[in-house]
Short mmCIF file of N, CA and C in Angstrom, two decimals:
data_model
loop_
_atom_site.label_atom_id
_atom_site.label_comp_id
_atom_site.label_asym_id
_atom_site.label_seq_id
_atom_site.Cartn_x
_atom_site.Cartn_y
_atom_site.Cartn_z
N MET A 1 57.54 -3.82 -38.81
CA MET A 1 57.95 -2.94 -40.33
C MET A 1 59.21 -2.32 -40.16
N LYS A 2 59.58 -1.65 -38.99
CA LYS A 2 60.60 -0.72 -38.76
C LYS A 2 61.63 -1.94 -39.36
N ILE A 3 61.51 -2.80 -38.12
CA ILE A 3 62.86 -3.71 -38.26
C ILE A 3 62.91 -3.94 -39.60
N LEU A 4 62.09 -4.47 -40.39
CA LEU A 4 62.29 -5.06 -41.78
C LEU A 4 62.81 -3.86 -42.91
N LYS A 5 62.33 -2.62 -42.31
CA LYS A 5 63.12 -1.74 -42.99
C LYS A 5 64.85 -1.51 -42.88
N THR A 6 65.02 -1.46 -41.47
CA THR A 6 66.18 -2.00 -40.87
C THR A 6 67.21 -2.81 -41.80
N LEU A 7 66.54 -4.18 -41.61
CA LEU A 7 67.05 -5.38 -42.03
C LEU A 7 67.61 -5.19 -43.36
N VAL A 8 66.63 -4.81 -44.39
CA VAL A 8 66.48 -4.57 -45.82
C VAL A 8 68.15 -3.40 -46.00
N THR A 9 67.93 -2.54 -44.95
CA THR A 9 69.07 -1.53 -45.21
C THR A 9 70.63 -2.24 -45.12
N SER A 10 70.50 -3.07 -43.82
CA SER A 10 71.71 -3.62 -43.74
C SER A 10 72.22 -4.64 -44.63
N MET A 11 71.41 -5.09 -45.44
CA MET A 11 71.38 -6.18 -46.47
C MET A 11 72.18 -5.23 -47.15
N LEU A 12 71.18 -4.24 -47.60
CA LEU A 12 72.01 -3.26 -48.70
C LEU A 12 73.87 -2.94 -48.61
N MET A 13 73.81 -2.59 -47.48
CA MET A 13 74.97 -2.17 -46.70
C MET A 13 75.84 -3.07 -47.08
N LEU A 14 75.49 -4.74 -46.72
CA LEU A 14 76.49 -5.81 -46.67
C LEU A 14 77.07 -6.19 -48.16
N LEU A 15 75.81 -5.99 -48.91
CA LEU A 15 76.47 -6.19 -50.36
C LEU A 15 77.15 -4.95 -50.98
N ALA A 16 77.38 -3.56 -50.27
CA ALA A 16 78.28 -2.30 -51.05
C ALA A 16 79.38 -2.68 -50.45
N LEU A 17 79.41 -3.28 -49.38
CA LEU A 17 81.04 -3.39 -48.72
C LEU A 17 81.44 -4.50 -49.00
N ASN A 18 81.00 -5.95 -49.61
CA ASN A 18 81.59 -6.71 -50.54
C ASN A 18 82.02 -6.50 -51.22
N SER A 19 81.31 -5.50 -51.90
CA SER A 19 81.77 -5.17 -54.17
C SER A 19 83.21 -4.33 -53.19
N HIS A 20 83.46 -3.60 -52.02
CA HIS A 20 84.47 -2.69 -51.56
C HIS A 20 85.49 -3.62 -50.83
N GLY A 21 85.52 -4.29 -50.72
CA GLY A 21 86.41 -5.40 -49.63
C GLY A 21 86.49 -5.07 -48.62
N ALA A 22 85.70 -4.66 -47.47
CA ALA A 22 86.04 -4.59 -46.08
C ALA A 22 85.38 -5.38 -45.24
N GLU A 23 86.42 -5.68 -44.48
CA GLU A 23 86.16 -7.18 -44.05
C GLU A 23 85.85 -6.55 -42.30
N PRO A 24 86.51 -5.76 -41.80
CA PRO A 24 85.74 -5.49 -40.39
C PRO A 24 84.01 -5.06 -40.53
N ALA A 25 83.96 -4.16 -41.74
CA ALA A 25 82.40 -3.32 -41.54
C ALA A 25 81.71 -4.48 -41.95
N LEU A 26 82.20 -5.77 -42.72
CA LEU A 26 81.22 -6.76 -42.67
C LEU A 26 81.26 -7.61 -41.19
N ALA A 27 81.82 -7.51 -40.61
CA ALA A 27 81.48 -8.60 -38.88
C ALA A 27 80.72 -7.64 -38.41
N GLN A 28 80.70 -6.32 -38.68
CA GLN A 28 80.22 -5.20 -37.26
C GLN A 28 78.69 -5.10 -38.18
N LEU A 29 78.37 -5.26 -39.47
CA LEU A 29 76.90 -5.42 -39.97
C LEU A 29 76.46 -6.88 -39.80
N GLU A 30 76.96 -7.79 -39.59
CA GLU A 30 76.76 -9.26 -39.32
C GLU A 30 76.40 -9.19 -37.73
N ALA A 31 77.21 -8.70 -37.11
CA ALA A 31 76.78 -8.11 -35.87
C ALA A 31 75.36 -7.31 -35.44
N ASP A 32 75.38 -6.44 -36.02
CA ASP A 32 74.10 -5.93 -35.95
C ASP A 32 72.63 -6.39 -36.58
N ILE A 33 73.08 -7.53 -37.74
CA ILE A 33 71.88 -7.90 -38.28
C ILE A 33 71.36 -9.25 -37.13
N LEU A 34 72.35 -9.90 -36.71
CA LEU A 34 72.05 -10.85 -35.27
C LEU A 34 71.52 -10.36 -34.36
N ALA A 35 71.57 -9.06 -33.89
CA ALA A 35 71.13 -8.62 -32.83
C ALA A 35 69.72 -7.86 -33.51
N LYS A 36 69.58 -7.56 -34.78
CA LYS A 36 68.06 -7.00 -34.75
C LYS A 36 67.46 -8.21 -35.01
N GLN A 37 68.01 -9.12 -35.46
CA GLN A 37 67.10 -10.49 -35.21
C GLN A 37 66.64 -11.10 -34.16
N ALA A 38 67.47 -10.78 -33.07
CA ALA A 38 67.40 -11.46 -31.54
C ALA A 38 66.26 -10.52 -31.19
N LYS A 39 66.47 -9.27 -31.25
CA LYS A 39 65.26 -8.16 -31.13
C LYS A 39 64.29 -8.32 -31.32
N TYR A 40 64.06 -8.85 -32.83
CA TYR A 40 62.79 -8.83 -33.52
C TYR A 40 61.71 -10.30 -33.00
N GLU A 41 63.00 -11.58 -32.60
CA GLU A 41 62.17 -12.64 -32.32
C GLU A 41 61.79 -12.12 -30.87
N ALA A 42 62.31 -11.48 -30.01
CA ALA A 42 61.97 -11.63 -28.66
C ALA A 42 60.39 -10.55 -28.74
N LEU A 43 60.25 -9.71 -29.60
CA LEU A 43 59.13 -8.62 -29.65
C LEU A 43 57.90 -9.74 -30.42
N VAL A 44 58.43 -11.22 -31.27
CA VAL A 44 57.31 -11.92 -31.88
C VAL A 44 57.09 -12.84 -30.67
N ASP A 45 57.58 -13.22 -29.92
CA ASP A 45 57.14 -13.84 -28.96
C ASP A 45 56.52 -13.10 -27.76
N ASP A 46 56.93 -11.89 -27.91
CA ASP A 46 56.18 -11.01 -26.63
C ASP A 46 54.92 -10.78 -27.30
N TYR A 47 54.87 -10.65 -28.56
CA TYR A 47 53.15 -10.26 -29.44
C TYR A 47 52.59 -11.82 -29.18
N GLN A 48 53.06 -13.11 -29.33
CA GLN A 48 52.34 -13.87 -29.27
C GLN A 48 51.63 -14.45 -27.80
N LYS A 49 52.43 -14.08 -26.64
CA LYS A 49 51.87 -14.18 -25.46
C LYS A 49 51.15 -13.27 -25.16
N LYS A 50 51.07 -11.86 -25.41
CA LYS A 50 50.07 -10.94 -25.32
C LYS A 50 48.65 -11.24 -25.90
N ARG A 51 48.64 -11.99 -27.21
CA ARG A 51 47.51 -12.60 -27.79
C ARG A 51 47.03 -13.38 -27.50
N GLN A 52 47.85 -14.34 -26.69
CA GLN A 52 47.45 -15.71 -25.97
C GLN A 52 46.52 -15.22 -24.48
N GLN A 53 46.95 -13.82 -24.14
CA GLN A 53 46.30 -13.75 -23.26
C GLN A 53 45.13 -12.99 -23.14
N LEU A 54 44.99 -12.10 -24.16
CA LEU A 54 43.94 -11.29 -24.69
C LEU A 54 42.96 -12.09 -24.79
N GLU A 55 43.28 -13.55 -25.83
CA GLU A 55 42.11 -14.51 -26.36
C GLU A 55 41.48 -15.04 -24.69
N ALA A 56 42.23 -15.30 -23.99
CA ALA A 56 42.13 -15.83 -22.92
C ALA A 56 40.75 -14.95 -22.10
N ALA A 57 41.53 -14.19 -22.00
CA ALA A 57 40.40 -12.93 -21.38
C ALA A 57 39.33 -12.75 -21.56
N ILE A 58 39.23 -12.79 -23.43
CA ILE A 58 38.13 -12.30 -24.12
C ILE A 58 36.90 -13.48 -23.95
N THR A 59 37.84 -15.29 -23.49
CA THR A 59 36.73 -15.92 -23.25
C THR A 59 36.50 -16.00 -22.13
N GLU A 60 37.25 -15.28 -21.28
CA GLU A 60 36.43 -15.41 -19.95
C GLU A 60 35.26 -14.27 -20.01
N LEU A 61 35.12 -13.46 -20.61
CA LEU A 61 34.53 -12.19 -20.29
C LEU A 61 33.02 -12.81 -20.99
N LYS A 62 33.04 -13.75 -22.12
CA LYS A 62 32.31 -14.87 -22.64
C LYS A 62 31.87 -15.67 -21.79
N GLN A 63 32.46 -15.94 -20.92
CA GLN A 63 32.04 -16.89 -20.60
C GLN A 63 30.87 -16.39 -19.00
N GLN A 64 31.28 -15.02 -18.51
CA GLN A 64 30.55 -14.49 -17.79
C GLN A 64 29.40 -13.84 -18.05
N GLU A 65 29.75 -13.61 -19.68
CA GLU A 65 28.60 -13.18 -20.22
C GLU A 65 27.54 -13.71 -20.39
N GLN A 66 27.82 -15.21 -20.30
CA GLN A 66 26.81 -15.92 -20.20
C GLN A 66 26.08 -16.13 -19.04
N VAL A 67 26.72 -16.37 -17.67
CA VAL A 67 26.61 -16.58 -16.54
C VAL A 67 25.44 -15.29 -16.15
N LEU A 68 25.80 -14.02 -16.71
CA LEU A 68 24.96 -12.75 -16.27
C LEU A 68 23.83 -13.15 -17.05
N MET A 69 23.68 -13.54 -18.38
CA MET A 69 22.50 -13.78 -18.93
C MET A 69 21.40 -14.67 -18.60
N ALA A 70 22.32 -15.67 -17.87
CA ALA A 70 21.13 -17.24 -16.82
C ALA A 70 20.74 -16.31 -16.19
N LEU A 71 21.82 -15.21 -15.45
CA LEU A 71 20.57 -15.14 -13.95
C LEU A 71 19.76 -13.85 -14.39
N LYS A 72 19.97 -13.29 -15.21
CA LYS A 72 19.32 -12.08 -15.72
C LYS A 72 17.86 -12.76 -16.13
N ASN A 73 17.82 -14.10 -16.73
CA ASN A 73 16.47 -14.76 -16.99
C ASN A 73 16.17 -14.93 -16.22
N GLU A 74 16.67 -16.02 -15.37
CA GLU A 74 16.15 -16.45 -13.85
C GLU A 74 15.73 -15.08 -12.76
N LEU A 75 15.99 -14.36 -12.48
CA LEU A 75 15.83 -13.18 -12.37
C LEU A 75 14.41 -12.77 -12.86
N ALA A 76 14.31 -12.55 -14.20
CA ALA A 76 12.70 -12.40 -14.19
C ALA A 76 12.08 -13.22 -14.38
N ALA A 77 12.16 -14.57 -14.42
CA ALA A 77 11.39 -15.47 -14.19
C ALA A 77 10.53 -15.49 -13.00
N LEU A 78 11.45 -15.37 -11.92
CA LEU A 78 11.44 -15.42 -10.21
C LEU A 78 10.21 -14.07 -9.98
N ASN A 79 11.01 -12.98 -10.73
CA ASN A 79 10.01 -11.84 -10.48
C ASN A 79 8.75 -12.11 -11.13
N SER A 80 8.37 -12.70 -12.43
CA SER A 80 7.00 -13.07 -12.97
C SER A 80 6.14 -13.92 -11.68
N VAL A 81 6.92 -14.97 -11.33
CA VAL A 81 6.23 -16.05 -10.07
C VAL A 81 5.81 -15.14 -8.98
N MET A 82 7.04 -14.52 -8.63
CA MET A 82 6.36 -13.36 -7.45
C MET A 82 5.01 -12.40 -7.59
N THR A 83 4.63 -12.00 -8.63
CA THR A 83 4.21 -11.00 -9.30
C THR A 83 3.03 -11.89 -8.94
N GLU A 84 2.99 -12.89 -9.97
CA GLU A 84 1.47 -14.06 -9.70
C GLU A 84 1.14 -14.65 -8.95
N ALA A 85 2.22 -14.65 -7.84
CA ALA A 85 2.01 -15.04 -6.33
C ALA A 85 1.08 -14.10 -5.48
N ARG A 86 1.60 -12.63 -5.90
CA ARG A 86 0.89 -11.64 -4.89
C ARG A 86 -0.49 -11.18 -5.82
N ALA A 87 -0.63 -11.09 -6.96
CA ALA A 87 -1.92 -11.27 -7.10
C ALA A 87 -2.82 -12.30 -7.10
N ALA A 88 -2.67 -13.90 -6.76
CA ALA A 88 -3.01 -14.77 -6.18
C ALA A 88 -3.49 -14.79 -4.91
N GLU A 89 -2.57 -13.93 -4.44
CA GLU A 89 -2.97 -13.75 -3.11
C GLU A 89 -3.99 -13.09 -2.67
N SER A 90 -3.89 -11.92 -3.51
CA SER A 90 -4.28 -10.58 -3.05
C SER A 90 -5.78 -11.04 -3.73
N GLN A 91 -6.39 -11.99 -4.48
CA GLN A 91 -7.67 -12.46 -4.69
C GLN A 91 -8.33 -13.42 -3.77
N THR A 92 -7.54 -14.27 -2.96
CA THR A 92 -7.66 -14.90 -1.90
C THR A 92 -7.89 -14.47 -0.74
N ARG A 93 -7.43 -13.20 -0.48
CA ARG A 93 -7.18 -12.50 1.05
C ARG A 93 -8.13 -11.93 1.31
N PRO A 94 -9.15 -11.74 2.52
CA PRO A 94 -10.11 -10.86 2.69
C PRO A 94 -9.35 -9.63 2.87
N LEU A 95 -10.85 -8.72 2.72
CA LEU A 95 -10.29 -7.13 2.72
C LEU A 95 -9.65 -6.91 4.00
N LYS A 96 -8.76 -6.00 4.09
CA LYS A 96 -8.64 -5.57 5.25
C LYS A 96 -9.26 -4.41 5.99
N ALA A 97 -8.93 -4.13 7.47
CA ALA A 97 -9.96 -3.93 8.06
C ALA A 97 -10.30 -2.54 7.65
N GLU A 98 -9.36 -1.56 6.72
CA GLU A 98 -9.61 -0.09 6.71
C GLU A 98 -10.13 -0.18 5.42
N ASN A 99 -10.52 -1.12 4.52
CA ASN A 99 -11.53 -1.22 3.45
C ASN A 99 -12.62 -1.48 3.65
N GLN A 100 -13.18 -2.17 5.33
CA GLN A 100 -14.77 -3.08 5.27
C GLN A 100 -15.61 -1.37 6.11
N PRO A 101 -16.13 -1.61 5.63
CA PRO A 101 -17.06 -0.81 6.58
C PRO A 101 -17.34 -0.65 7.64
N LEU A 102 -17.18 -0.08 8.76
CA LEU A 102 -17.42 -0.41 10.11
C LEU A 102 -18.79 -0.80 10.36
N ALA A 103 -19.34 -1.35 11.43
CA ALA A 103 -20.64 -1.50 12.05
C ALA A 103 -20.86 -0.70 12.71
N LYS A 104 -20.21 -0.26 13.30
CA LYS A 104 -20.47 1.14 14.09
C LYS A 104 -18.97 1.99 14.05
N LYS A 105 -19.09 3.29 13.66
CA LYS A 105 -18.07 4.29 14.18
C LYS A 105 -17.83 4.58 15.52
N THR A 106 -16.80 4.57 15.73
CA THR A 106 -16.10 5.33 16.95
C THR A 106 -15.48 6.44 16.92
N GLY A 107 -15.37 7.32 18.23
CA GLY A 107 -14.13 8.52 18.35
C GLY A 107 -14.98 9.78 17.92
N ILE A 108 -14.30 10.87 17.57
CA ILE A 108 -14.75 12.13 17.61
C ILE A 108 -15.65 12.13 16.03
N GLY A 109 -16.86 13.10 16.09
CA GLY A 109 -17.01 12.89 14.88
C GLY A 109 -18.20 11.85 14.83
N ALA A 110 -17.88 10.74 15.38
CA ALA A 110 -19.13 9.83 14.67
C ALA A 110 -20.40 10.02 15.74
N GLU A 111 -21.10 8.87 14.94
CA GLU A 111 -22.49 9.14 15.52
C GLU A 111 -22.54 8.19 16.98
N PRO A 112 -23.36 9.44 17.93
CA PRO A 112 -23.25 9.09 19.08
C PRO A 112 -24.01 7.93 19.49
N ASP A 113 -23.87 7.02 20.85
CA ASP A 113 -24.14 5.58 21.14
C ASP A 113 -25.71 6.48 21.82
N GLU A 114 -26.34 5.15 21.72
CA GLU A 114 -27.90 5.37 22.43
C GLU A 114 -28.07 5.54 23.73
N GLU A 115 -26.99 5.32 24.68
CA GLU A 115 -26.79 5.44 26.10
C GLU A 115 -25.55 5.82 26.28
N PRO A 116 -25.42 6.72 27.37
CA PRO A 116 -24.21 6.83 27.76
C PRO A 116 -23.36 5.53 28.47
N CYS A 117 -21.96 5.75 28.45
CA CYS A 117 -21.05 4.66 28.89
C CYS A 117 -21.19 4.83 30.51
N THR A 118 -21.42 3.58 31.00
CA THR A 118 -21.02 3.21 32.33
C THR A 118 -19.64 3.59 33.03
N CYS A 119 -18.87 4.03 32.62
CA CYS A 119 -17.93 4.27 33.10
C CYS A 119 -17.59 6.23 33.56
N VAL A 120 -18.54 6.40 33.35
CA VAL A 120 -18.94 8.34 33.58
C VAL A 120 -19.17 7.98 35.00
N PHE A 121 -20.26 7.00 35.43
CA PHE A 121 -20.43 6.84 36.68
C PHE A 121 -19.92 6.34 37.68
N ASN A 122 -18.99 6.32 38.49
CA ASN A 122 -18.25 5.53 39.82
C ASN A 122 -18.47 6.00 40.87
N SER A 123 -19.07 5.71 42.40
CA SER A 123 -18.86 6.11 43.60
C SER A 123 -17.76 6.29 44.36
N ASN A 124 -16.63 5.80 43.96
CA ASN A 124 -15.43 6.16 44.23
C ASN A 124 -14.78 7.22 43.95
N ARG A 125 -15.22 7.53 42.88
CA ARG A 125 -14.21 8.97 42.30
C ARG A 125 -15.32 9.83 43.15
N LYS A 126 -14.29 11.22 43.30
CA LYS A 126 -14.70 12.53 44.17
C LYS A 126 -15.65 13.26 42.94
N TYR A 127 -15.69 13.17 41.65
CA TYR A 127 -16.75 13.75 41.36
C TYR A 127 -17.69 12.24 40.52
N ASN A 128 -18.60 12.49 40.85
CA ASN A 128 -19.78 11.31 40.43
C ASN A 128 -20.99 12.13 40.40
N PRO A 129 -21.39 12.16 39.06
CA PRO A 129 -22.65 13.06 39.02
C PRO A 129 -23.84 12.00 39.28
N GLU A 130 -24.62 12.66 39.62
CA GLU A 130 -26.15 11.96 39.71
C GLU A 130 -26.87 11.60 38.52
N LYS A 131 -26.51 12.73 37.55
CA LYS A 131 -27.32 12.24 35.84
C LYS A 131 -26.58 13.03 35.12
N VAL A 132 -26.43 12.61 34.03
CA VAL A 132 -25.70 12.81 32.85
C VAL A 132 -26.65 13.04 31.86
N LEU A 133 -26.76 14.31 31.22
CA LEU A 133 -27.53 14.94 29.91
C LEU A 133 -27.01 14.20 28.96
N TRP A 134 -27.82 13.41 27.95
CA TRP A 134 -26.95 12.60 26.73
C TRP A 134 -28.35 12.41 25.79
N ASN A 135 -27.73 12.92 24.72
CA ASN A 135 -28.88 12.72 23.48
C ASN A 135 -30.35 13.31 23.95
N ASN A 136 -29.98 14.54 24.70
CA ASN A 136 -31.41 14.97 24.91
C ASN A 136 -32.16 14.45 25.79
N ALA A 137 -31.94 13.53 26.43
CA ALA A 137 -32.36 12.88 27.77
C ALA A 137 -31.25 13.01 28.58
N TYR A 138 -31.86 12.99 30.46
CA TYR A 138 -31.15 12.79 31.55
C TYR A 138 -31.21 11.17 31.82
N TRP A 139 -29.50 10.83 32.33
CA TRP A 139 -29.75 9.59 32.71
C TRP A 139 -28.98 9.08 33.65
N ILE A 140 -29.11 8.20 34.83
CA ILE A 140 -28.60 7.86 35.93
C ILE A 140 -27.97 6.13 36.07
N CYS A 141 -27.40 6.14 36.90
CA CYS A 141 -26.64 4.58 37.31
C CYS A 141 -27.81 3.94 37.64
N GLU A 142 -27.91 3.04 37.06
CA GLU A 142 -29.20 2.10 37.67
C GLU A 142 -28.69 0.92 38.57
N ILE A 143 -27.70 0.61 38.63
CA ILE A 143 -27.18 -0.70 39.43
C ILE A 143 -25.70 -0.30 39.54
N TYR A 144 -25.14 0.10 40.82
CA TYR A 144 -23.91 0.22 41.26
C TYR A 144 -23.37 -1.25 41.62
N LYS A 145 -22.05 -1.54 41.67
CA LYS A 145 -21.77 -3.11 42.03
C LYS A 145 -21.15 -2.27 43.21
N THR A 146 -20.24 -3.66 44.00
CA THR A 146 -19.43 -3.28 45.33
C THR A 146 -18.74 -2.01 45.10
N ASP A 147 -17.90 -2.62 44.20
CA ASP A 147 -16.12 -2.01 43.97
C ASP A 147 -16.95 -0.25 43.67
N GLY A 148 -17.95 -0.01 43.18
CA GLY A 148 -18.44 1.38 43.16
C GLY A 148 -18.59 1.86 41.70
N THR A 149 -18.34 0.78 40.47
CA THR A 149 -18.60 1.19 39.30
C THR A 149 -19.82 0.31 38.88
N CYS A 150 -20.28 1.53 37.86
CA CYS A 150 -21.82 1.06 37.58
C CYS A 150 -21.85 0.07 36.38
N SER A 151 -23.29 -0.92 36.48
CA SER A 151 -22.90 -1.58 35.47
C SER A 151 -24.13 -1.64 34.48
N ALA A 152 -25.22 -0.60 34.66
CA ALA A 152 -26.37 -0.34 34.14
C ALA A 152 -26.57 1.14 34.48
N VAL A 153 -26.90 1.67 33.10
CA VAL A 153 -27.49 3.25 32.94
C VAL A 153 -29.35 2.65 32.73
N LYS A 154 -30.02 4.38 33.16
CA LYS A 154 -31.33 3.94 32.93
C LYS A 154 -31.64 5.59 32.60
N LYS A 155 -32.23 5.80 31.43
CA LYS A 155 -32.88 7.14 31.45
C LYS A 155 -33.89 6.93 32.14
N ILE A 156 -33.90 8.25 32.61
CA ILE A 156 -34.79 9.26 33.60
C ILE A 156 -36.27 9.83 32.69
N LYS A 157 -37.47 9.17 32.97
CA LYS A 157 -38.59 9.27 31.64
C LYS A 157 -39.58 10.58 32.10
N ASP A 158 -39.14 10.94 33.06
CA ASP A 158 -39.87 12.60 33.34
C ASP A 158 -39.29 13.54 32.91
N VAL A 159 -38.00 13.52 32.88
CA VAL A 159 -37.01 15.12 32.56
C VAL A 159 -36.49 14.53 30.78
N SER A 160 -36.90 15.77 30.02
CA SER A 160 -36.33 15.61 28.81
C SER A 160 -36.19 16.89 28.74
N ILE A 161 -34.92 17.25 27.44
CA ILE A 161 -34.68 19.06 26.94
C ILE A 161 -35.03 18.97 25.55
N ASP A 162 -35.75 20.21 25.41
CA ASP A 162 -36.24 19.86 24.23
C ASP A 162 -35.17 21.01 23.26
#
């Protein structure tokens, strides 16, 4: 727009000079007009190149947006398949051990066994008890193996604790 105003102003000056008959000023004016016209054409070319680059970039962005949307839809579909597969697996899988009741609790605070463990008795150890108090009754090793370990325990019937 600014260049157009300058061109119009130059044309008016040219007309004014033509009426006064100044030849050197006319040549200068023609040179200015040609220079400004060349500058204008260069700016128009630059504008067109940049516009083409912007249009190409916009086209590329639209293509990338389509690819992203396709990937997003594919991801959503895979997530729903995974969710359905996990739901189906949880329905067919047996309960985990911690969810199932134990037939027999073990450890501290658990109900004690009916009889003591045979591992309490061992004739090869320095301390091997003759009898053990277990559930208000005394117990002894009934059968010692050749290696000194106990294979069976027996309750002493005549002794009990009240």
